[in-house]
JSON list of N, CA and C in Angstrom, two decimals:
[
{"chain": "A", "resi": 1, "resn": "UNK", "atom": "N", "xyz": [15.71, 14.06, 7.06]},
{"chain": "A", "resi": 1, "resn": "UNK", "atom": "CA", "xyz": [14.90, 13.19, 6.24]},
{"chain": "A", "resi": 1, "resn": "UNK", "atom": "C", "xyz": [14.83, 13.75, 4.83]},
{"chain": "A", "resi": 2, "resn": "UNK", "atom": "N", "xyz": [15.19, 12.84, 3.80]},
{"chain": "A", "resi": 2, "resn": "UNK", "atom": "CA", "xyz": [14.80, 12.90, 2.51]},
{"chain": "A", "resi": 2, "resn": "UNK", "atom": "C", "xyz": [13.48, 13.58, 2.03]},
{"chain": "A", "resi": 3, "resn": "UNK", "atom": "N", "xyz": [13.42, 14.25, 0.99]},
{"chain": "A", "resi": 3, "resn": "UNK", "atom": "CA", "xyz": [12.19, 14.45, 0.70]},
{"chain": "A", "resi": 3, "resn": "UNK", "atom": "C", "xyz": [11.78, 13.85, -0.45]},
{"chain": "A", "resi": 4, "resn": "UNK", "atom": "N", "xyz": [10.51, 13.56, -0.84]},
{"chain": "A", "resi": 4, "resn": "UNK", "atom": "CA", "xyz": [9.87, 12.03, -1.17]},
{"chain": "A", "resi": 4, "resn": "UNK", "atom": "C", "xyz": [10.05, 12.97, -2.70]},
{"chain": "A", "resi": 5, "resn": "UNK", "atom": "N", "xyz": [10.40, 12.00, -3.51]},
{"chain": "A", "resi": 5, "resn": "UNK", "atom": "CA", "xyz": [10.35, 12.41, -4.96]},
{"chain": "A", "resi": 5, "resn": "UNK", "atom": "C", "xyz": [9.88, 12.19, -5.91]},
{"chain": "A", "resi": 6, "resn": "UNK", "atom": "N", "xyz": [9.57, 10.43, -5.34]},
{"chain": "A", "resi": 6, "resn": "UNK", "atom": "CA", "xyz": [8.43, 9.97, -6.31]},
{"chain": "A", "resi": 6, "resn": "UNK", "atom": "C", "xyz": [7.38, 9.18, -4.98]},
{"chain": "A", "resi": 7, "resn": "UNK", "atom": "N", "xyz": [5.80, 9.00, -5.97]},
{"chain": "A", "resi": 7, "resn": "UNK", "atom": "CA", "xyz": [5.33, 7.76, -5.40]},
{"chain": "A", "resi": 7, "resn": "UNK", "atom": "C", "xyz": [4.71, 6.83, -6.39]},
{"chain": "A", "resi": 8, "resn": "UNK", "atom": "N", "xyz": [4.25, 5.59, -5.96]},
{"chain": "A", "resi": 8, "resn": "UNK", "atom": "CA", "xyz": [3.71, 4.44, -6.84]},
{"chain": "A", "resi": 8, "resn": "UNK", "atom": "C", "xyz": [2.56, 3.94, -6.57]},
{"chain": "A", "resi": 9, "resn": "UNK", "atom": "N", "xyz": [1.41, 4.03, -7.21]},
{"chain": "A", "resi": 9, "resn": "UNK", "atom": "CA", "xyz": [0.00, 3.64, -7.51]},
{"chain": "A", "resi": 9, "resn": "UNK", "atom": "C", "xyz": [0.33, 2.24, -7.16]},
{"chain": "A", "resi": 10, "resn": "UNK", "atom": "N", "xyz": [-1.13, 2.12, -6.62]},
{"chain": "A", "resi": 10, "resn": "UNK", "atom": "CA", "xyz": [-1.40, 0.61, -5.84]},
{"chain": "A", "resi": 10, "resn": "UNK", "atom": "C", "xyz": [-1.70, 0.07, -6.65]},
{"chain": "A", "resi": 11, "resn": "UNK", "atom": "N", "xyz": [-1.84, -0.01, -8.47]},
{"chain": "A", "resi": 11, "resn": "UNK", "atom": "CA", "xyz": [-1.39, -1.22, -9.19]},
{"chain": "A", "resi": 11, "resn": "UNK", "atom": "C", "xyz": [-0.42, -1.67, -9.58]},
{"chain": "A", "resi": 12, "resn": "UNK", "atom": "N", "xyz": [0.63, -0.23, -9.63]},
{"chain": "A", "resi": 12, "resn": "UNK", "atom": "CA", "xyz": [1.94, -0.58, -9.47]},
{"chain": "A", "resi": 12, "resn": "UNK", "atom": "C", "xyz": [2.53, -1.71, -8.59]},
{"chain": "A", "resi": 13, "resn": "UNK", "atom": "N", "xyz": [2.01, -0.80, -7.02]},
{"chain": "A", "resi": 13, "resn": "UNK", "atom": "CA", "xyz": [2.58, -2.00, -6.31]},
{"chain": "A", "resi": 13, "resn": "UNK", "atom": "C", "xyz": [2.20, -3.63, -6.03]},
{"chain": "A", "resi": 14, "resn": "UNK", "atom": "N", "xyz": [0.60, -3.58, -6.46]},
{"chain": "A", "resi": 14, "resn": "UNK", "atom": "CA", "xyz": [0.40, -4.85, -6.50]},
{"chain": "A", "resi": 14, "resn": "UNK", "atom": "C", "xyz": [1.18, -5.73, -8.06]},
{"chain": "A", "resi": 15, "resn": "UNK", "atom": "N", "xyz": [1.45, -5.36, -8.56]},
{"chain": "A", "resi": 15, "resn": "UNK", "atom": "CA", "xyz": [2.21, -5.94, -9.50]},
{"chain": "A", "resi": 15, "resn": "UNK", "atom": "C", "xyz": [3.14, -5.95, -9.56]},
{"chain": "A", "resi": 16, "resn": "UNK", "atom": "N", "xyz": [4.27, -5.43, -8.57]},
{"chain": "A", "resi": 16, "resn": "UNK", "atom": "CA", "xyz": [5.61, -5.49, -8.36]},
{"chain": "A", "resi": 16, "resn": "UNK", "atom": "C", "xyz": [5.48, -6.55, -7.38]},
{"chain": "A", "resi": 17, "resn": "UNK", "atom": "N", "xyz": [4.52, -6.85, -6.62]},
{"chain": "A", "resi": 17, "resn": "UNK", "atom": "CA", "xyz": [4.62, -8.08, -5.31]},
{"chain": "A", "resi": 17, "resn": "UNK", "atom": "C", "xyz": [3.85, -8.62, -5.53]},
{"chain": "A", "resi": 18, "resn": "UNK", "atom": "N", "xyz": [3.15, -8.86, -6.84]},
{"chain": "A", "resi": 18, "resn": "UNK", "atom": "CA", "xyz": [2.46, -10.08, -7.36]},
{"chain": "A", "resi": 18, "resn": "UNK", "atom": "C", "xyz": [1.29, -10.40, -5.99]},
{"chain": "A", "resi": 19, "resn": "UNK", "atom": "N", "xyz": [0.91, -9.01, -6.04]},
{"chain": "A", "resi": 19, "resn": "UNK", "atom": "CA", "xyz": [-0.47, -9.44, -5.00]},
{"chain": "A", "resi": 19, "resn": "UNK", "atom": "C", "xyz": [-1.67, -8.95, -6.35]},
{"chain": "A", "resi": 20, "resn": "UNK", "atom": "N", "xyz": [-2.88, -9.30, -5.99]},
{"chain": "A", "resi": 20, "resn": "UNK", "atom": "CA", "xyz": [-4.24, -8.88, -6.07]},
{"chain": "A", "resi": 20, "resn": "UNK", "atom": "C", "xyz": [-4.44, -7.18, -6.00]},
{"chain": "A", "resi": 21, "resn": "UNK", "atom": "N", "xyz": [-4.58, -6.44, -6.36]},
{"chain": "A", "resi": 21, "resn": "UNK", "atom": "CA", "xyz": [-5.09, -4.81, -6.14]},
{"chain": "A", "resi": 21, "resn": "UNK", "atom": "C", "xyz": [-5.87, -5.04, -4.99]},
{"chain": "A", "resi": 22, "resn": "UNK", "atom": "N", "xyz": [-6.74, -5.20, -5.27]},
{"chain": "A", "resi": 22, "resn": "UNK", "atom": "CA", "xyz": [-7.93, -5.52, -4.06]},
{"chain": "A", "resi": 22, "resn": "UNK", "atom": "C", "xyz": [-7.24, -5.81, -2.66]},
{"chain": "A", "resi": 23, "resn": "UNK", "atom": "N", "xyz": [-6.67, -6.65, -2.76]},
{"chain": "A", "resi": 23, "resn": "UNK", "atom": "CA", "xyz": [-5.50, -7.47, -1.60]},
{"chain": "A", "resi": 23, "resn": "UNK", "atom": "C", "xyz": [-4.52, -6.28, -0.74]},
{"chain": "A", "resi": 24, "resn": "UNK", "atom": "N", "xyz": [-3.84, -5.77, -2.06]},
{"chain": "A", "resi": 24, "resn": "UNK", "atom": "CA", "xyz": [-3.42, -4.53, -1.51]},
{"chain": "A", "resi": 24, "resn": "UNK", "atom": "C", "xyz": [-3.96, -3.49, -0.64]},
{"chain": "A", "resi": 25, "resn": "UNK", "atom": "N", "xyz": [-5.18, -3.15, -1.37]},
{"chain": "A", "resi": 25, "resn": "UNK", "atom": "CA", "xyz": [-6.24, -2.01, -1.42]},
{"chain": "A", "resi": 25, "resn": "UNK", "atom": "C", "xyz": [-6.56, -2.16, 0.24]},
{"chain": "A", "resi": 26, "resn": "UNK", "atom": "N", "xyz": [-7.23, -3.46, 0.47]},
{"chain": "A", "resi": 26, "resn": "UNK", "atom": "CA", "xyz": [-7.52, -3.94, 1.93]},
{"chain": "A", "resi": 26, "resn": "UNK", "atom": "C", "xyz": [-6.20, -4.09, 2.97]},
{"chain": "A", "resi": 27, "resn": "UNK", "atom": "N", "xyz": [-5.37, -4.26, 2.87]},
{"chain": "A", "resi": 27, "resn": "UNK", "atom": "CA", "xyz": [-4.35, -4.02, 3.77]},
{"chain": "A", "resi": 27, "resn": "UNK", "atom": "C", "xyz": [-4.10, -2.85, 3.76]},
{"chain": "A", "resi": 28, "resn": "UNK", "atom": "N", "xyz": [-3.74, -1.96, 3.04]},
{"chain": "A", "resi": 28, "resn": "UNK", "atom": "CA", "xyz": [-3.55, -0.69, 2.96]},
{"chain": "A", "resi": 28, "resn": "UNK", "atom": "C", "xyz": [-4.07, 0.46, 3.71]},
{"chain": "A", "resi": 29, "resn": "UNK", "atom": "N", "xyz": [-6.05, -0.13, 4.05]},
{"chain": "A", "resi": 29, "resn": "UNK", "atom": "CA", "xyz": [-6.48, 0.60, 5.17]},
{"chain": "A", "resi": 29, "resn": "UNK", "atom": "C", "xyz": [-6.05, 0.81, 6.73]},
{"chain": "A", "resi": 30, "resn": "UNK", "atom": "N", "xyz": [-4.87, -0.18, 6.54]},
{"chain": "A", "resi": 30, "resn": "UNK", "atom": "CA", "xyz": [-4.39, -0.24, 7.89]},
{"chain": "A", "resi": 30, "resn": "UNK", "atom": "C", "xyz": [-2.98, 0.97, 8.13]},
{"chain": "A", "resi": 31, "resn": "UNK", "atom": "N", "xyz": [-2.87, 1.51, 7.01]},
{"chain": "A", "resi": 31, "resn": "UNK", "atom": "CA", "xyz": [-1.70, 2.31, 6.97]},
{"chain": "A", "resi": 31, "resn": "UNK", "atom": "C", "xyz": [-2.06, 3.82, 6.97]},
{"chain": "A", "resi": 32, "resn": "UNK", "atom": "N", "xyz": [-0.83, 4.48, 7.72]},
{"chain": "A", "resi": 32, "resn": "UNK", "atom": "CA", "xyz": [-1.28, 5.80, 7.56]},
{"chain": "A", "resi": 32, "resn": "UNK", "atom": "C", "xyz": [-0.34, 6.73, 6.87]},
{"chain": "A", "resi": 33, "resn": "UNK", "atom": "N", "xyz": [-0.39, 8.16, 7.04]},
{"chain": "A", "resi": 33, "resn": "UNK", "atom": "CA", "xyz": [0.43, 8.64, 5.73]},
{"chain": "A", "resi": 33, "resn": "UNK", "atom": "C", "xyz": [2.21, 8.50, 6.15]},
{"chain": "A", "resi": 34, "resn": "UNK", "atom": "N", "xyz": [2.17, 8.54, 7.55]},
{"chain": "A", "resi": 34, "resn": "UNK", "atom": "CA", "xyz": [3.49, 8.17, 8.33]},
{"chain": "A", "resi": 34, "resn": "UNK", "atom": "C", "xyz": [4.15, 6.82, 7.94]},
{"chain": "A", "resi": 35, "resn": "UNK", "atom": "N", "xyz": [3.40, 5.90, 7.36]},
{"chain": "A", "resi": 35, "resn": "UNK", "atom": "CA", "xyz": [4.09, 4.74, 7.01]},
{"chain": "A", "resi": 35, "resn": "UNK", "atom": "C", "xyz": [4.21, 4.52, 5.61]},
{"chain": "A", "resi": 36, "resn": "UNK", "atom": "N", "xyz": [4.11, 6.08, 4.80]},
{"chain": "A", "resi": 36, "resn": "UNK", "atom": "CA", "xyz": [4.28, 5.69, 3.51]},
{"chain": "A", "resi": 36, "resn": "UNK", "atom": "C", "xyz": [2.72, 5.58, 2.59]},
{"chain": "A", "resi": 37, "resn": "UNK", "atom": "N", "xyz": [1.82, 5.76, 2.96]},
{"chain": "A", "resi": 37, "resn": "UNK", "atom": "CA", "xyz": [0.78, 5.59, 2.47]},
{"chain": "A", "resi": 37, "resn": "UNK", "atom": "C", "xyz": [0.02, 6.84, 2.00]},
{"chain": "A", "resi": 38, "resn": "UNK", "atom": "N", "xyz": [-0.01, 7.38, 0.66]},
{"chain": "A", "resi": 38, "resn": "UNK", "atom": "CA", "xyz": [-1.02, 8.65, 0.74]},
{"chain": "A", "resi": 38, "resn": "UNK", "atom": "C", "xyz": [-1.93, 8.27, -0.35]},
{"chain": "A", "resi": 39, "resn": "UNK", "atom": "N", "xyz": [-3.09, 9.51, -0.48]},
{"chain": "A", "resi": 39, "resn": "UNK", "atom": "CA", "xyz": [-3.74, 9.32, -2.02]},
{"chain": "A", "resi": 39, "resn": "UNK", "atom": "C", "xyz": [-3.65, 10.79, -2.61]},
{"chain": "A", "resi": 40, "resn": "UNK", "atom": "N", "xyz": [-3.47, 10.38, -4.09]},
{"chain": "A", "resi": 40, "resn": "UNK", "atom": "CA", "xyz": [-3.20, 11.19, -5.21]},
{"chain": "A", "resi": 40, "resn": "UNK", "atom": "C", "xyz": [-4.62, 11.79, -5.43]},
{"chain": "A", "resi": 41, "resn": "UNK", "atom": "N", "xyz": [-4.67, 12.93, -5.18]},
{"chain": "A", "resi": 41, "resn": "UNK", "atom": "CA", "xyz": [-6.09, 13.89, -5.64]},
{"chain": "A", "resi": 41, "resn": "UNK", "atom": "C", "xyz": [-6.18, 14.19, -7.00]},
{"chain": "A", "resi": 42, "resn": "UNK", "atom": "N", "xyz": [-7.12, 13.58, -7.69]},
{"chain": "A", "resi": 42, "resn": "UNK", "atom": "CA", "xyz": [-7.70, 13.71, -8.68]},
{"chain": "A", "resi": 42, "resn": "UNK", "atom": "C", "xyz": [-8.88, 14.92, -9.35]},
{"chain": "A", "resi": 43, "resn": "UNK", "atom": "N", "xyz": [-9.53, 15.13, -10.69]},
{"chain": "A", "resi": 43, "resn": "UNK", "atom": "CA", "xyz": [-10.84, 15.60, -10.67]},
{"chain": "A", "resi": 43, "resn": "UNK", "atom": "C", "xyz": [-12.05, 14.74, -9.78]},
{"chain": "A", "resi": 44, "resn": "UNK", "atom": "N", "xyz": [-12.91, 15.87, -9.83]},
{"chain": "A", "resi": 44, "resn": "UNK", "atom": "CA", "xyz": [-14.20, 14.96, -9.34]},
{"chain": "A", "resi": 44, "resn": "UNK", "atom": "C", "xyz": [-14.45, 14.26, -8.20]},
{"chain": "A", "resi": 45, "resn": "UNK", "atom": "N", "xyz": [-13.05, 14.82, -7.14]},
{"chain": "A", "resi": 45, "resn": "UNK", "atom": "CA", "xyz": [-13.21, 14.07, -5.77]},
{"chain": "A", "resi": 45, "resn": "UNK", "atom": "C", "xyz": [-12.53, 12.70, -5.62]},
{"chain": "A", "resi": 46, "resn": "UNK", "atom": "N", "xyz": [-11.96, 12.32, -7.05]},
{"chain": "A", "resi": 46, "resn": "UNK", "atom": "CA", "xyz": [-11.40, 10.88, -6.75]},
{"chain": "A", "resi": 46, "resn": "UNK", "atom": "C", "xyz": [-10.13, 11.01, -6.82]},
{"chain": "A", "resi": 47, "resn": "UNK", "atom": "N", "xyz": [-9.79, 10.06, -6.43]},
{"chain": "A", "resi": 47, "resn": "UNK", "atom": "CA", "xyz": [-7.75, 9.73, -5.74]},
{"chain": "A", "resi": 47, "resn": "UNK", "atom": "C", "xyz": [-7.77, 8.22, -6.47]},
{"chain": "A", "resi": 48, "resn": "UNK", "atom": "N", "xyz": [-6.26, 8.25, -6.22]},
{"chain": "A", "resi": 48, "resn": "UNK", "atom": "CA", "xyz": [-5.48, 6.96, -6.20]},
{"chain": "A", "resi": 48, "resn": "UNK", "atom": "C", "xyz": [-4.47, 6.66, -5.10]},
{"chain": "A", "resi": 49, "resn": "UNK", "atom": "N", "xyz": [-4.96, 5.65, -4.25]},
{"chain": "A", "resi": 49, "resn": "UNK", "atom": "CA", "xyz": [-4.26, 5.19, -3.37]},
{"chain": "A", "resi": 49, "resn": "UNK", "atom": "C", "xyz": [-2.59, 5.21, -4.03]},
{"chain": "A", "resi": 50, "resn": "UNK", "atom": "N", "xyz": [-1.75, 5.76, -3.50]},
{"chain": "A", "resi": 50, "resn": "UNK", "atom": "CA", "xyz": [0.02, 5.71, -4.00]},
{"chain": "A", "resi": 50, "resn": "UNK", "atom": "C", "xyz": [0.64, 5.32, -2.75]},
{"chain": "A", "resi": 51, "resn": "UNK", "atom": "N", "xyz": [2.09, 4.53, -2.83]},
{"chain": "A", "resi": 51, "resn": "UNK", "atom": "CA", "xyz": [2.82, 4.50, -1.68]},
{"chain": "A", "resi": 51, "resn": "UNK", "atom": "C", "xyz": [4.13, 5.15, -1.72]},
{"chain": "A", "resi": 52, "resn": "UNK", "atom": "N", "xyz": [4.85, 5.35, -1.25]},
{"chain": "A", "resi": 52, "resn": "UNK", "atom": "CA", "xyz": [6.26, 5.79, -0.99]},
{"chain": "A", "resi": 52, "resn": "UNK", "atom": "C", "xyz": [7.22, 4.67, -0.91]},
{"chain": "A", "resi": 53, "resn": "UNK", "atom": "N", "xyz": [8.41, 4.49, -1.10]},
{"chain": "A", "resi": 53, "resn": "UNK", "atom": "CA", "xyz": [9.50, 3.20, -0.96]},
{"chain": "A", "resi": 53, "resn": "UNK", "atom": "C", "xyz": [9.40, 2.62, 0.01]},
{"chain": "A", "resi": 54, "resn": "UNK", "atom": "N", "xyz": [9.44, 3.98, 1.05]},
{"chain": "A", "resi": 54, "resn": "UNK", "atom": "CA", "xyz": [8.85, 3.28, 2.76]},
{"chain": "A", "resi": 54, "resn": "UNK", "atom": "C", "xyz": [7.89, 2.77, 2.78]},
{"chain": "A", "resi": 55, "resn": "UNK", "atom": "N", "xyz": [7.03, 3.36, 2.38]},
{"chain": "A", "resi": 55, "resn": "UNK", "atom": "CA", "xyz": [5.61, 2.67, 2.26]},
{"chain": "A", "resi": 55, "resn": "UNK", "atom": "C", "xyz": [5.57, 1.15, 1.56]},
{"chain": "A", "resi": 56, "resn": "UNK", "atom": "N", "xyz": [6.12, 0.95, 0.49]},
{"chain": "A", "resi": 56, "resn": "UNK", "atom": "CA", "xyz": [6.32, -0.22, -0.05]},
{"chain": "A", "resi": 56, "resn": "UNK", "atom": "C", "xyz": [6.55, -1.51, 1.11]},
{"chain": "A", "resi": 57, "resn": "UNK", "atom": "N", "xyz": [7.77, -1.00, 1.38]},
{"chain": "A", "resi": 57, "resn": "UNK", "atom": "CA", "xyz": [8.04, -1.38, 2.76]},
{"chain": "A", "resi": 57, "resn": "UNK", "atom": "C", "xyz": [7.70, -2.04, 3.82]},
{"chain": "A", "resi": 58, "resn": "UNK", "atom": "N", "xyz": [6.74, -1.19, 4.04]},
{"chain": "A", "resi": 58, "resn": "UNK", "atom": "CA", "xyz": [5.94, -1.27, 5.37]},
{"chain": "A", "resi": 58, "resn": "UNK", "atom": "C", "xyz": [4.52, -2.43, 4.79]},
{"chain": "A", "resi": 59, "resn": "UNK", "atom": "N", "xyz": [4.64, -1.93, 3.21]},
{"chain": "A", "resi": 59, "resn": "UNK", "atom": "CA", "xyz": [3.47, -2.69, 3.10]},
{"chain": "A", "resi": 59, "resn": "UNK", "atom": "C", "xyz": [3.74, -4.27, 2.72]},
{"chain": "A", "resi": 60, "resn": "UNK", "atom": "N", "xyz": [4.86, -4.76, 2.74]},
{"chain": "A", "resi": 60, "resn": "UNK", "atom": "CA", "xyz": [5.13, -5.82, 2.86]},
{"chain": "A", "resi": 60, "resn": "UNK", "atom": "C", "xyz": [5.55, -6.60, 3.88]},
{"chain": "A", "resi": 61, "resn": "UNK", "atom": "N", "xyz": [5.77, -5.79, 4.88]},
{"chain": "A", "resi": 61, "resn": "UNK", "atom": "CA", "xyz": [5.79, -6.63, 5.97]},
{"chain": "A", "resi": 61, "resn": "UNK", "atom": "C", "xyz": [4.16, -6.70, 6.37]},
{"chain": "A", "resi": 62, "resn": "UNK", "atom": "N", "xyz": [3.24, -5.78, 6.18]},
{"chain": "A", "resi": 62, "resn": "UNK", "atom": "CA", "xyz": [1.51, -5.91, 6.38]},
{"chain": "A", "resi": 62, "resn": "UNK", "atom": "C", "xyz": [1.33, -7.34, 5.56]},
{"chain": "A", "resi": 63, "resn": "UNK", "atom": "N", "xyz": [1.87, -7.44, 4.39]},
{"chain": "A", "resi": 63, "resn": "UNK", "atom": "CA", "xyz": [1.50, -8.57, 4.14]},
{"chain": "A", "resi": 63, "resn": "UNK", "atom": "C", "xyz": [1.87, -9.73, 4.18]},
{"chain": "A", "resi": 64, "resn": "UNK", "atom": "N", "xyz": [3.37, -10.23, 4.95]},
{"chain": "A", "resi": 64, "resn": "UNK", "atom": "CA", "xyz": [3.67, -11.19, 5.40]},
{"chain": "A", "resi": 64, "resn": "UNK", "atom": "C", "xyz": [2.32, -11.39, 6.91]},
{"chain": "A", "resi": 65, "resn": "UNK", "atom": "N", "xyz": [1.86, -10.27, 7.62]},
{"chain": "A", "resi": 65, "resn": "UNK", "atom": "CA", "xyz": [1.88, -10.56, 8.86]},
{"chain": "A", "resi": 65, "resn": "UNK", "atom": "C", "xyz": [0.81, -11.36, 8.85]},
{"chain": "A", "resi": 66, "resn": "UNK", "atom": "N", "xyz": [-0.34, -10.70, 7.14]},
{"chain": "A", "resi": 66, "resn": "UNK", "atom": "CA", "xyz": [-1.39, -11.29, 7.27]},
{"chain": "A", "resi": 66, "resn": "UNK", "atom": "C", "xyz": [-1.70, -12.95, 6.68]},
{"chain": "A", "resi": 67, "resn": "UNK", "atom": "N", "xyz": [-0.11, -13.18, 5.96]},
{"chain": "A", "resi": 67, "resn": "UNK", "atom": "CA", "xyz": [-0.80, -14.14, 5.68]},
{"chain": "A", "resi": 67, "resn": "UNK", "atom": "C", "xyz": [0.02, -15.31, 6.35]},
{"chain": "A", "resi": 68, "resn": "UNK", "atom": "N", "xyz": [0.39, -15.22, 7.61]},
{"chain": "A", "resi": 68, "resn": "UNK", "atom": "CA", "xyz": [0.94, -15.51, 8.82]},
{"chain": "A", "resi": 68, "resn": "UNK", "atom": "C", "xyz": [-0.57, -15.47, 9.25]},
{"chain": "A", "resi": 69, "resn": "UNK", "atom": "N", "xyz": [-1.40, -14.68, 9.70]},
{"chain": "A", "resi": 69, "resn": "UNK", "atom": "CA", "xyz": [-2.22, -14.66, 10.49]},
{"chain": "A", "resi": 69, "resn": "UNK", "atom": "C", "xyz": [-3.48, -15.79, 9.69]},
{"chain": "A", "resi": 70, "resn": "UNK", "atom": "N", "xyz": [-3.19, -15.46, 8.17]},
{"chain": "A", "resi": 70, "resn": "UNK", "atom": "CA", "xyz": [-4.85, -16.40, 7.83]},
{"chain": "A", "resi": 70, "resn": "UNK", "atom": "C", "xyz": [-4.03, -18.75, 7.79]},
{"chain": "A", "resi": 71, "resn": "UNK", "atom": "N", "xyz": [-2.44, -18.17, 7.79]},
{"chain": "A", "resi": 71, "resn": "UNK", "atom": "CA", "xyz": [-2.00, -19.73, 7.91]},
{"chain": "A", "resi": 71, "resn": "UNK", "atom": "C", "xyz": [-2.22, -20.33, 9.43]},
{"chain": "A", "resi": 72, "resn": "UNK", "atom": "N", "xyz": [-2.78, -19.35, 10.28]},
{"chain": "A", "resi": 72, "resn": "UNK", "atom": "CA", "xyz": [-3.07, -20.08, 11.97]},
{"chain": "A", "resi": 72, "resn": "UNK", "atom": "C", "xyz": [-4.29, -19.97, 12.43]}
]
């Protein structure tokens, strides 16, 4: 396995897939660091949710599934 070289902030990715942040943000709780999902440690205790390519990935099929799930 590759080792990860870069990652991309969840406004990044909501603006590369023309979702909502928020939108993202909430699907995202469903992911773990195995699917591409980590957060960037900051001062002061705060992060930024980032994903990995995989992660990208993964997080687009999360969001086909859901909005499969809110069209039934």
């Amino acid at each position: 396995m590759a080792a990860i070289s870069s990652v991309f902030t969840l406004a990044y990715v909501a603006e590369l897939l023309g979702e909502h942040p928020d939108r993202i943000d909430e699907i995202s709780l469903e992911m773990e660091p195995e699917d591409g999902f980590i957060h960037v440690h900051g001062c002061n205790e705060e992060y930024t949710p980032a994903f990995t390519a995989r992660g990208i990935e993964n997080l687009k099929e999360l969001i086909e599934i859901h909005r499969h799930d809110s069209e039934t």
